[in-house]
Amino acid sequence: MPDNASANVNADITANTDTDVNVMDSRPRHTWIASLVSTVVTLPLAFFALVYTMFAPMACDSCSDAAADRFDASFGPAWTVSCFGLLLALVILVASWVFTRRRPPAAIALAVAAPATVFFTWVAFMTLVNWP
């Protein structure tokens, strides 16, 4: 009888150990892939958005004085929005890497939000500038 009791106890310990391991493994393992894909998409997209906004004043090189004044008045606030939006996208991208191990669902949401922030920043810049 004692042999069966010890076998049952050993089986229970083994079962509990397996359950504990499964609980630890229930977290998503590959959430870093979302942050990696987001980095590969966001950084070049932000670079091209920044280059576009830096070359935008050349669109009004041959403008009349009135059109150039309107363009210059609208370019200042649009440039500020563009710089802050791209900085926000960078902060969101870094946050997606930070939350990869701590809060995987938040990391995935932030990884999706980073390139979207770059896109909406570019759309806001294009909307705010009074093009000639």
mmCIF file of C-alpha atoms in Angstrom, residues 7-96:
data_model
loop_
_atom_site.group_PDB
_atom_site.id
_atom_site.type_symbol
_atom_site.label_atom_id
_atom_site.label_comp_id
_atom_site.label_asym_id
_atom_site.label_seq_id
_atom_site.Cartn_x
_atom_site.Cartn_y
_atom_site.Cartn_z
ATOM 1 C CA ALA A 7 3.455 6.684 -6.545
ATOM 2 C CA ASN A 8 0.271 8.776 -6.393
ATOM 3 C CA VAL A 9 2.079 11.574 -4.595
ATOM 4 C CA ASN A 10 4.874 11.515 -7.171
ATOM 5 C CA ALA A 11 2.313 11.577 -9.974
ATOM 6 C CA ASP A 12 0.573 14.534 -8.342
ATOM 7 C CA ILE A 13 3.855 16.419 -7.994
ATOM 8 C CA THR A 14 4.710 15.728 -11.623
ATOM 9 C CA ALA A 15 1.241 16.833 -12.728
ATOM 10 C CA ASN A 16 1.508 20.050 -10.715
ATOM 11 C CA THR A 17 4.932 20.773 -12.161
ATOM 12 C CA ASP A 18 3.632 20.280 -15.680
ATOM 13 C CA THR A 19 0.704 22.581 -14.953
ATOM 14 C CA ASP A 20 3.025 25.265 -13.600
ATOM 15 C CA VAL A 21 5.150 25.079 -16.725
ATOM 16 C CA ASN A 22 2.066 25.387 -18.915
ATOM 17 C CA VAL A 23 0.930 28.439 -16.986
ATOM 18 C CA MET A 24 4.288 30.085 -17.636
ATOM 19 C CA ASP A 25 4.096 29.144 -21.316
ATOM 20 C CA SER A 26 0.617 30.584 -21.786
ATOM 21 C CA ARG A 27 2.107 34.001 -22.621
ATOM 22 C CA PRO A 28 2.644 34.671 -26.317
ATOM 23 C CA ARG A 29 6.194 33.803 -27.259
ATOM 24 C CA HIS A 30 6.755 35.669 -30.503
ATOM 25 C CA THR A 31 5.435 39.159 -29.822
ATOM 26 C CA TRP A 32 8.838 40.603 -30.680
ATOM 27 C CA ILE A 33 8.066 39.878 -34.329
ATOM 28 C CA ALA A 34 5.384 42.588 -34.325
ATOM 29 C CA SER A 35 7.870 45.115 -32.970
ATOM 30 C CA LEU A 36 10.488 44.031 -35.506
ATOM 31 C CA VAL A 37 8.096 44.359 -38.446
ATOM 32 C CA SER A 38 6.948 47.700 -37.096
ATOM 33 C CA THR A 39 10.549 48.896 -36.891
ATOM 34 C CA VAL A 40 11.295 47.761 -40.443
ATOM 35 C CA VAL A 41 8.215 49.623 -41.711
ATOM 36 C CA THR A 42 8.187 52.690 -39.450
ATOM 37 C CA LEU A 43 11.785 53.874 -39.701
ATOM 38 C CA PRO A 44 11.981 54.096 -43.518
ATOM 39 C CA LEU A 45 8.468 55.519 -43.661
ATOM 40 C CA ALA A 46 9.391 58.195 -41.110
ATOM 41 C CA PHE A 47 12.596 58.956 -43.007
ATOM 42 C CA PHE A 48 10.751 59.522 -46.280
ATOM 43 C CA ALA A 49 8.072 61.596 -44.539
ATOM 44 C CA LEU A 50 10.770 63.780 -42.963
ATOM 45 C CA VAL A 51 12.631 64.203 -46.260
ATOM 46 C CA TYR A 52 9.373 65.105 -48.003
ATOM 47 C CA THR A 53 8.524 67.721 -45.411
ATOM 48 C CA MET A 54 12.046 69.163 -45.617
ATOM 49 C CA PHE A 55 11.853 69.486 -49.404
ATOM 50 C CA ALA A 56 8.293 70.869 -49.376
ATOM 51 C CA PRO A 57 9.369 74.537 -49.312
ATOM 52 C CA MET A 58 10.913 74.047 -52.751
ATOM 53 C CA ALA A 59 7.371 73.726 -54.121
ATOM 54 C CA CYS A 60 6.977 77.469 -53.728
ATOM 55 C CA ASP A 61 10.283 78.636 -55.205
ATOM 56 C CA SER A 62 8.641 80.161 -58.267
ATOM 57 C CA CYS A 63 5.509 81.445 -56.510
ATOM 58 C CA SER A 64 4.299 85.012 -56.514
ATOM 59 C CA ASP A 65 4.800 87.039 -53.352
ATOM 60 C CA ALA A 66 1.224 86.571 -52.142
ATOM 61 C CA ALA A 67 1.288 82.795 -52.686
ATOM 62 C CA ALA A 68 4.713 82.522 -51.050
ATOM 63 C CA ASP A 69 3.483 84.454 -48.003
ATOM 64 C CA ARG A 70 0.463 82.151 -47.650
ATOM 65 C CA PHE A 71 2.684 79.086 -48.041
ATOM 66 C CA ASP A 72 5.243 80.322 -45.495
ATOM 67 C CA ALA A 73 2.535 81.177 -42.971
ATOM 68 C CA SER A 74 1.070 77.684 -43.204
ATOM 69 C CA PHE A 75 4.384 75.813 -43.404
ATOM 70 C CA GLY A 76 5.576 76.781 -39.894
ATOM 71 C CA PRO A 77 2.741 75.143 -37.959
ATOM 72 C CA ALA A 78 2.685 72.185 -40.364
ATOM 73 C CA TRP A 79 6.428 71.623 -39.828
ATOM 74 C CA THR A 80 5.892 71.672 -36.057
ATOM 75 C CA VAL A 81 3.068 69.129 -36.323
ATOM 76 C CA SER A 82 5.232 66.951 -38.560
ATOM 77 C CA CYS A 83 8.210 66.983 -36.188
ATOM 78 C CA PHE A 84 6.114 66.218 -33.116
ATOM 79 C CA GLY A 85 4.169 63.491 -34.932
ATOM 80 C CA LEU A 86 7.342 61.756 -36.080
ATOM 81 C CA LEU A 87 8.793 62.036 -32.595
ATOM 82 C CA LEU A 88 5.581 60.523 -31.208
ATOM 83 C CA ALA A 89 5.905 57.641 -33.681
ATOM 84 C CA LEU A 90 9.446 57.015 -32.459
ATOM 85 C CA VAL A 91 8.279 56.998 -28.829
ATOM 86 C CA ILE A 92 5.482 54.564 -29.697
ATOM 87 C CA LEU A 93 7.971 52.320 -31.490
ATOM 88 C CA VAL A 94 10.308 52.241 -28.493
ATOM 89 C CA ALA A 95 7.339 51.552 -26.205
ATOM 90 C CA SER A 96 6.361 48.572 -28.347
#
